[in-house]
Amino acid sequence: MARCTGTRTPRVEDARLLTGTGTYVDDVVRPGMLHACFVRSPVAWARIAGIDVSEALQLEGVQAVFVAEDLNPGVREQWYTLNGRDDPDTSRPPLAEGEVRFFGDPVAMVVAQDRYTAEDAAELVVVDYDELPPVVDHAAALESPESVHATHPGNLVGELAGRPMEELAPVFEDVPHAVAVTVHQQSYGPVSLETCGIVAEWSAPAGEMTIWAATQSPQKVRSFCARLLGVDEHRVRDTGGGFGQKVLTQRDDMCVMLAATKLPAVLKWIEDRQEHLMAAGRARHEHGEARLALHDEGRILAATLDHVQGAGASPTPSPVQSGLAVGLLFPGPYRIPQGTFRSRFVFSNTSGRVAYRRPWQFESSASRRRPPRSPRYSSSRYSYAAADATTGDQASPPSSPRPNPSHPVLRKRGRSCPDE
């Protein structure tokens, strides 16, 4: 480690990626390989009254059509290393069972000799849905009479919190200035250049699985597959590359792994762009209410943050642990004599929360010392609100990305314009 610190480390993968000789998952071709296509829910929430796959099975070139009762019982263990075996986790069946809980929820998987035939057959699968009123607003989900998962009344996945906010109430009552600001962060979709994909090759005589996957954590995929199938980890070989949303095994990947053990050939699934936008997952759909107690000179005397994040219907993995980052990062570089936070994660009938690039955007932006260019970031919103409360002056108009460098509160704290 000492010899690497402070020295330039050449990248070893650039040449093949920049010259077009890199291998992506869809480039993998194996003898006799079969192709998968998912039948996905066209509604946000419904009971599955019945599934008829008979017509799809009659199409020439179709090898199999799997539904929940075919694949889900094959799951031995399903947990992520990040959370651990004993961490309470959310329901994540490979195929929807009993209900669909978001638009794009996988209901069945068609396997055929090529992707074109698989897509044609998927359109022949008939699913009878009894629609239910969906819960689509994470901000209102905690008060909704409907529960996305019956096991979680009130739609609360879980929460992490510091000291009770009520304990700081006297502080806010006795300060010269108190301000509250709620900042909303819109949902993000990864939209990666290479969509999700996996190739699974099962060797029954050896009891071994070989996987090609678009993932940044091949070791975690290998461990997850071993637990899923109930085989020793050294019997799973894995290779991959990717980031963010593709870091962990998702439900589509589970289906391919499980189905590969039931088929006489290698199985490939490559997500198309429509599937990606529908079901690959979202991130950062959240909001936070910050309350600041301020001295006349602008010093922060106390601060609280009530943070709520939408987890969708099937978050990967359980998002609760990330609430710790909210409490750690919210104070930032400021001296805050008294402070606390609460971070809640909420189910809704939307695609599940997944990882995304630049972790902890909402939390870290809330703690930045220098306001960024865009006024939508929580840090600038909170600091501007504090400045307004202590001077009666507007630090920066909402439409302007630049703070006012002559504003007394910003000047006292030694801040400068982004362009300086």
CSV table of C-alpha atoms in Angstrom, one decimal, residues 37 53-65 110-125:
chain,number,residue,atom,x,y,z
A,37,CYS,CA,-37.9,-12.8,-21.9
A,53,VAL,CA,-49.3,-20.1,-20.7
A,54,SER,CA,-50.7,-22.8,-23.0
A,55,GLU,CA,-50.8,-20.7,-26.1
A,56,ALA,CA,-47.2,-19.5,-25.6
A,57,LEU,CA,-46.0,-23.1,-25.1
A,58,GLN,CA,-47.4,-24.1,-28.5
A,59,LEU,CA,-45.3,-21.5,-30.4
A,60,GLU,CA,-42.5,-23.1,-32.4
A,61,GLY,CA,-39.1,-22.6,-30.8
A,62,VAL,CA,-40.4,-22.1,-27.2
A,63,GLN,CA,-38.7,-24.4,-24.7
A,64,ALA,CA,-40.4,-23.5,-21.4
A,65,VAL,CA,-42.6,-20.9,-19.7
A,110,VAL,CA,-40.4,-17.4,-21.4
A,111,VAL,CA,-37.5,-19.4,-22.7
A,112,ALA,CA,-37.0,-19.9,-26.4
A,113,GLN,CA,-34.4,-20.6,-29.1
A,114,ASP,CA,-33.9,-16.9,-29.7
A,115,ARG,CA,-35.0,-13.6,-28.2
A,116,TYR,CA,-37.4,-12.8,-31.0
A,117,THR,CA,-39.4,-16.0,-30.4
A,118,ALA,CA,-39.3,-15.5,-26.7
A,119,GLU,CA,-40.8,-12.0,-27.1
A,120,ASP,CA,-43.5,-13.2,-29.4
A,121,ALA,CA,-44.4,-16.0,-26.9
A,122,ALA,CA,-44.4,-13.6,-24.0
A,123,GLU,CA,-47.2,-11.7,-25.7
A,124,LEU,CA,-49.2,-14.9,-25.8
A,125,VAL,CA,-49.2,-15.4,-22.0
